[in-house]
Short mmCIF file of C-alpha atoms in Angstrom, two decimals:
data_model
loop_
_atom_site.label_atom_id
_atom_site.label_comp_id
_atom_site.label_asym_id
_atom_site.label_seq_id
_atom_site.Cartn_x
_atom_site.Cartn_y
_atom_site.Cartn_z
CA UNK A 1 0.00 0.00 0.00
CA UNK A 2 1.18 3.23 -0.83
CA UNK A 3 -0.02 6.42 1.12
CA UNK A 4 0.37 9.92 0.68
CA UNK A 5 0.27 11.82 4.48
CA UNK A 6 -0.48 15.28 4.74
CA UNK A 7 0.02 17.48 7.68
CA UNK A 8 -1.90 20.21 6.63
CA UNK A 9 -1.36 23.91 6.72
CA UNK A 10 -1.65 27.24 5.46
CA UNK A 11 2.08 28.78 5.43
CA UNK A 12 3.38 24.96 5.57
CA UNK A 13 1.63 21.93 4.99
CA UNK A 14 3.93 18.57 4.94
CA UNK A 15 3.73 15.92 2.40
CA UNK A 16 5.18 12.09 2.49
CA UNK A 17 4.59 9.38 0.59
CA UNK A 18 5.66 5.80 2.05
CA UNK A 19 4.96 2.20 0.26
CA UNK A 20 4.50 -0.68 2.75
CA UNK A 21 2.52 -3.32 4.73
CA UNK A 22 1.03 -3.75 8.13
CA UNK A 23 4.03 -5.15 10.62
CA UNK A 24 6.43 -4.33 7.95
CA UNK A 25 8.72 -1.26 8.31
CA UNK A 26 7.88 0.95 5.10
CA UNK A 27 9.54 2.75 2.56
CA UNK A 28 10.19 6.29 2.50
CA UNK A 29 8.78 7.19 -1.71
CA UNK A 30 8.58 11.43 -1.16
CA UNK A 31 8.83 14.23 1.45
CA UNK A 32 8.49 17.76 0.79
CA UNK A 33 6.81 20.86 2.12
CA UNK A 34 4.41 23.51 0.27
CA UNK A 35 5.19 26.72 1.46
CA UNK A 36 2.83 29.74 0.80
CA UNK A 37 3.45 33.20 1.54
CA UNK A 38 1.65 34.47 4.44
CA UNK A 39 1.33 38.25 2.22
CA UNK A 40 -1.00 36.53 -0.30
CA UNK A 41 -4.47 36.04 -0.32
CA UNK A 42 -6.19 32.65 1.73
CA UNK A 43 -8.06 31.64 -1.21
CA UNK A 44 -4.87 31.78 -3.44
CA UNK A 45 -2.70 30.01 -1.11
CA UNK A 46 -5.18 27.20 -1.06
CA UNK A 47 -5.04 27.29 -4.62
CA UNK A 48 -1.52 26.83 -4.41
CA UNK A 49 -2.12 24.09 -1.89
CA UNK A 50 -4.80 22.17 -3.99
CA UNK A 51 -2.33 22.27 -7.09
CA UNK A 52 1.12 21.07 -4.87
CA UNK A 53 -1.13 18.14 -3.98
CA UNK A 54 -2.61 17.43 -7.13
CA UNK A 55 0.31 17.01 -9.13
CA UNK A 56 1.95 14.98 -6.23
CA UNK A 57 -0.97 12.14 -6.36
CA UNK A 58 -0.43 12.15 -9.95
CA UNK A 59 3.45 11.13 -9.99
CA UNK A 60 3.13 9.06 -7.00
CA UNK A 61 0.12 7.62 -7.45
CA UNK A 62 -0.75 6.73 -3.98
CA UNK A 63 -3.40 4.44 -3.16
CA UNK A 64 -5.19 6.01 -0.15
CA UNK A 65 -4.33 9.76 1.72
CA UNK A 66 -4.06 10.40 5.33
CA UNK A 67 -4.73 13.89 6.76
CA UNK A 68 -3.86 14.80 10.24
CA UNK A 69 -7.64 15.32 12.03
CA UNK A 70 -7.82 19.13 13.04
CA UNK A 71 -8.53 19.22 16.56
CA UNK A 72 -9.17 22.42 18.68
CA UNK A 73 -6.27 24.64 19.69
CA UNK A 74 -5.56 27.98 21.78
CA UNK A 75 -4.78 29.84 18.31
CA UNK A 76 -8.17 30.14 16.15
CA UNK A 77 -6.63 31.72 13.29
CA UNK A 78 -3.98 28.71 13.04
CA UNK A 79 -6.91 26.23 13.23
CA UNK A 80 -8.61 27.65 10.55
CA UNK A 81 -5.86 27.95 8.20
CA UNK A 82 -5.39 24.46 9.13
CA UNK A 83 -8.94 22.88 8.30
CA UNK A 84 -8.85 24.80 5.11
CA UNK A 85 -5.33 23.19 3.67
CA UNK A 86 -7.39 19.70 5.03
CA UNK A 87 -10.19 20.15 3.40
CA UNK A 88 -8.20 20.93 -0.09
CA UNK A 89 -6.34 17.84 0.98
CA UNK A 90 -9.27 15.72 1.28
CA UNK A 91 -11.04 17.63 -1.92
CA UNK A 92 -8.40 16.90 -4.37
CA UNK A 93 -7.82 13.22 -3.22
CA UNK A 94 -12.00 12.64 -3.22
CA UNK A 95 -11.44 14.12 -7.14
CA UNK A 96 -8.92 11.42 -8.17
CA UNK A 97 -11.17 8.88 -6.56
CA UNK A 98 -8.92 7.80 -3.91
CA UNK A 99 -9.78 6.99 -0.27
CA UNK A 100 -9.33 9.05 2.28
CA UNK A 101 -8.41 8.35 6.06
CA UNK A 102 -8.17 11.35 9.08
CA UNK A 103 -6.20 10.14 11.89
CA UNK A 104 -5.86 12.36 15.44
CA UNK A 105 -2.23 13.69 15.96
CA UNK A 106 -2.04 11.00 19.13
CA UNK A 107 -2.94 8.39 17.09
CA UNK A 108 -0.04 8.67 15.04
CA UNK A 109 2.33 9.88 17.86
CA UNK A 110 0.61 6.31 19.28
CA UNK A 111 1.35 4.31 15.91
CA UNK A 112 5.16 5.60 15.50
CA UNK A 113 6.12 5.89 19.15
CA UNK A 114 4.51 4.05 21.12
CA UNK A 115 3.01 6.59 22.87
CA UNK A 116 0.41 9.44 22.18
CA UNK A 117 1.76 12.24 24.12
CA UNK A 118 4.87 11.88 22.70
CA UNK A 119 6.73 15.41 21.54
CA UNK A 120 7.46 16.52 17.71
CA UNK A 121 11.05 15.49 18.43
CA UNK A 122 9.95 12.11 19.39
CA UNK A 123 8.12 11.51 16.18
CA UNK A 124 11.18 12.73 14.26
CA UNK A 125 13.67 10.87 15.70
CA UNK A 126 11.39 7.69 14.97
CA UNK A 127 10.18 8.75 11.44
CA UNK A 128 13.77 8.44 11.32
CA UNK A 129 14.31 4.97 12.30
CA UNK A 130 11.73 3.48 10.80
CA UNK A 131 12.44 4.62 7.45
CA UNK A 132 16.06 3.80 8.19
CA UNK A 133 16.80 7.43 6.59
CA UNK A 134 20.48 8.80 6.77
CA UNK A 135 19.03 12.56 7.99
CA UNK A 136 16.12 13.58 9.91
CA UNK A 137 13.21 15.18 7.41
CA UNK A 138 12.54 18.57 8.43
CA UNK A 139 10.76 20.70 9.03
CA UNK A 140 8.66 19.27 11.43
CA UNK A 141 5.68 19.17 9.21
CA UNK A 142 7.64 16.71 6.77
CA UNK A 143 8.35 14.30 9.55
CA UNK A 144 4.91 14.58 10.42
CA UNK A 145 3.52 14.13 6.88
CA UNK A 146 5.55 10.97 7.16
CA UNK A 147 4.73 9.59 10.65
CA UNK A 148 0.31 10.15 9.57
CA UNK A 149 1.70 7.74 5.89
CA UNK A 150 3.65 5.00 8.19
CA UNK A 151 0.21 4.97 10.81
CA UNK A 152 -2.21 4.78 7.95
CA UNK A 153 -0.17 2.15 6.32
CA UNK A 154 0.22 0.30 9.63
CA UNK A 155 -3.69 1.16 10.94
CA UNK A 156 -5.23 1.79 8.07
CA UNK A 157 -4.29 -1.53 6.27
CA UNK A 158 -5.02 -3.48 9.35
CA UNK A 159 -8.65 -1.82 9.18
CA UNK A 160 -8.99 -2.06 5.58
CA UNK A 161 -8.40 -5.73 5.58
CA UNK A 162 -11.11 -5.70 7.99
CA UNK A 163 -13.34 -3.74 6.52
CA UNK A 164 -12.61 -6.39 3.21
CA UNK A 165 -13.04 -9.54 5.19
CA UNK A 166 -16.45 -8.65 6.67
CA UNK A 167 -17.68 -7.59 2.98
CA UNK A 168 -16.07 -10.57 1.63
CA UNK A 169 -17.97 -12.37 4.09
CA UNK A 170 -21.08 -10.95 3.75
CA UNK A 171 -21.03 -11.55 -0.30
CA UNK A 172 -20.73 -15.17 0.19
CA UNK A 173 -23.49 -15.45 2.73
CA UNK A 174 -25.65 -13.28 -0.14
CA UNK A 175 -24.32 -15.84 -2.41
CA UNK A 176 -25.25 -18.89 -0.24
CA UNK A 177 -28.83 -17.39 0.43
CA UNK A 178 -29.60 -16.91 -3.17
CA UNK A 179 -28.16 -20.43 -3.59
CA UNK A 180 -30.74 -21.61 -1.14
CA UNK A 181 -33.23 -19.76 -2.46
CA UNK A 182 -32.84 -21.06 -6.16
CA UNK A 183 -32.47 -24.84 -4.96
CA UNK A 184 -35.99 -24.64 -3.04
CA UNK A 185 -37.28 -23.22 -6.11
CA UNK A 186 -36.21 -25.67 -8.16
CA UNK A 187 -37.56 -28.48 -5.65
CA UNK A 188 -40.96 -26.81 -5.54
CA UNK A 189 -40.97 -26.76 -9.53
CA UNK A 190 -40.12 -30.42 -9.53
CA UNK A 191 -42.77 -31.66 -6.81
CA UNK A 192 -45.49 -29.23 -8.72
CA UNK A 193 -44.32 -31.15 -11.97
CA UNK A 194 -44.41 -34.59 -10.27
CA UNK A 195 -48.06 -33.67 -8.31
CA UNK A 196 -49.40 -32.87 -12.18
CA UNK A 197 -48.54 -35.79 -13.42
CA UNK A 198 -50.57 -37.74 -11.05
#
């Protein structure tokens, strides 16, 4: 599975793409940061946004995109520039057709720490590790692009699987009723046949 993170924001919003499997330590495929000037308007920098992210799902081709939930903070301004770079994110991923997965920032301090009050440094330093990468990604927001990729790819697979087994298992209990259903019918035809011969 390959999975295109995105810590979102307005002057930076983080971007990785890792390739991997559930239990398996993944590969790093991109990092990178879009940076907008804070001089220019919102709805232009979220043009700028939308486009960054656009033409990264189309050389990458991910399969599925995580975005960091936005939760409530002390800075309202910050939050909002924040849910609008997530909503782009999630906007221009619905457009290609591609999944979409929002995961709280503990959950993926949980997923790459071990713990979900660890600190930014934390995450870096295992980002780090797991990819097995010669320099820590910075800024911040790249590591953390990377660390909401490696927990959807560890989480999100797990689910997905999941989520594939119980339809899976659902279409073969459709396919046993109608099974059922067909047999009966064709006993009923062949006692009604048998009864009008008589």
């Amino acid at each position: 599975m390959r999975v295109l993170g995105v810590d979102p924001g307005l002057t930076r919003c983080g971007l990785g793409i890792v390739e991997g499997t559930p239990g398996r330590p993944p590969t790093l495929i991109a990092v990178g940061v879009i940076r907008t000037p804070a001089d220019l308007d919102v709805a232009k920098r979220l043009v700028l946004i939308e486009t960054a992210i656009d033409e990264w799902i189309a050389e990458h081709r991910p399969d599925a995109v995580a975005v960091e939930r936005v939760f409530a903070q002390q800075n309202v301004r910050t939050v909002m520039g924040t849910a609008q770079a997530s909503g782009v994110a999630m906007v221009v991923a619905a457009r290609r057709g591609l999944p979409v997965a929002l995961h709280t920032p503990s959950e993926v301090k949980a997923a790459v720490t071990g713990s979900g009050r660890a600190g930014k440094e934390q995450v870096t330093t295992m980002v780090t590790r797991i990819l097995k990468l010669a320099e820590r990604p910075t800024p911040a927001d790249a590591a953390d692009a990377l660390a909401l990729a490696i927990c959807h790819v560890w989480r999100g697979g797990v689910t997905n699987r999941l989520q594939e087994a119980t339809e899976t298992r659902a279409n073969l209990e459709a396919q046993a009723q109608a099974q059922s259903r067909l047999q009966v019918a064709r006993l009923r035809a062949a006692v009604a046949a048998q009864g009008g011969k008589r």
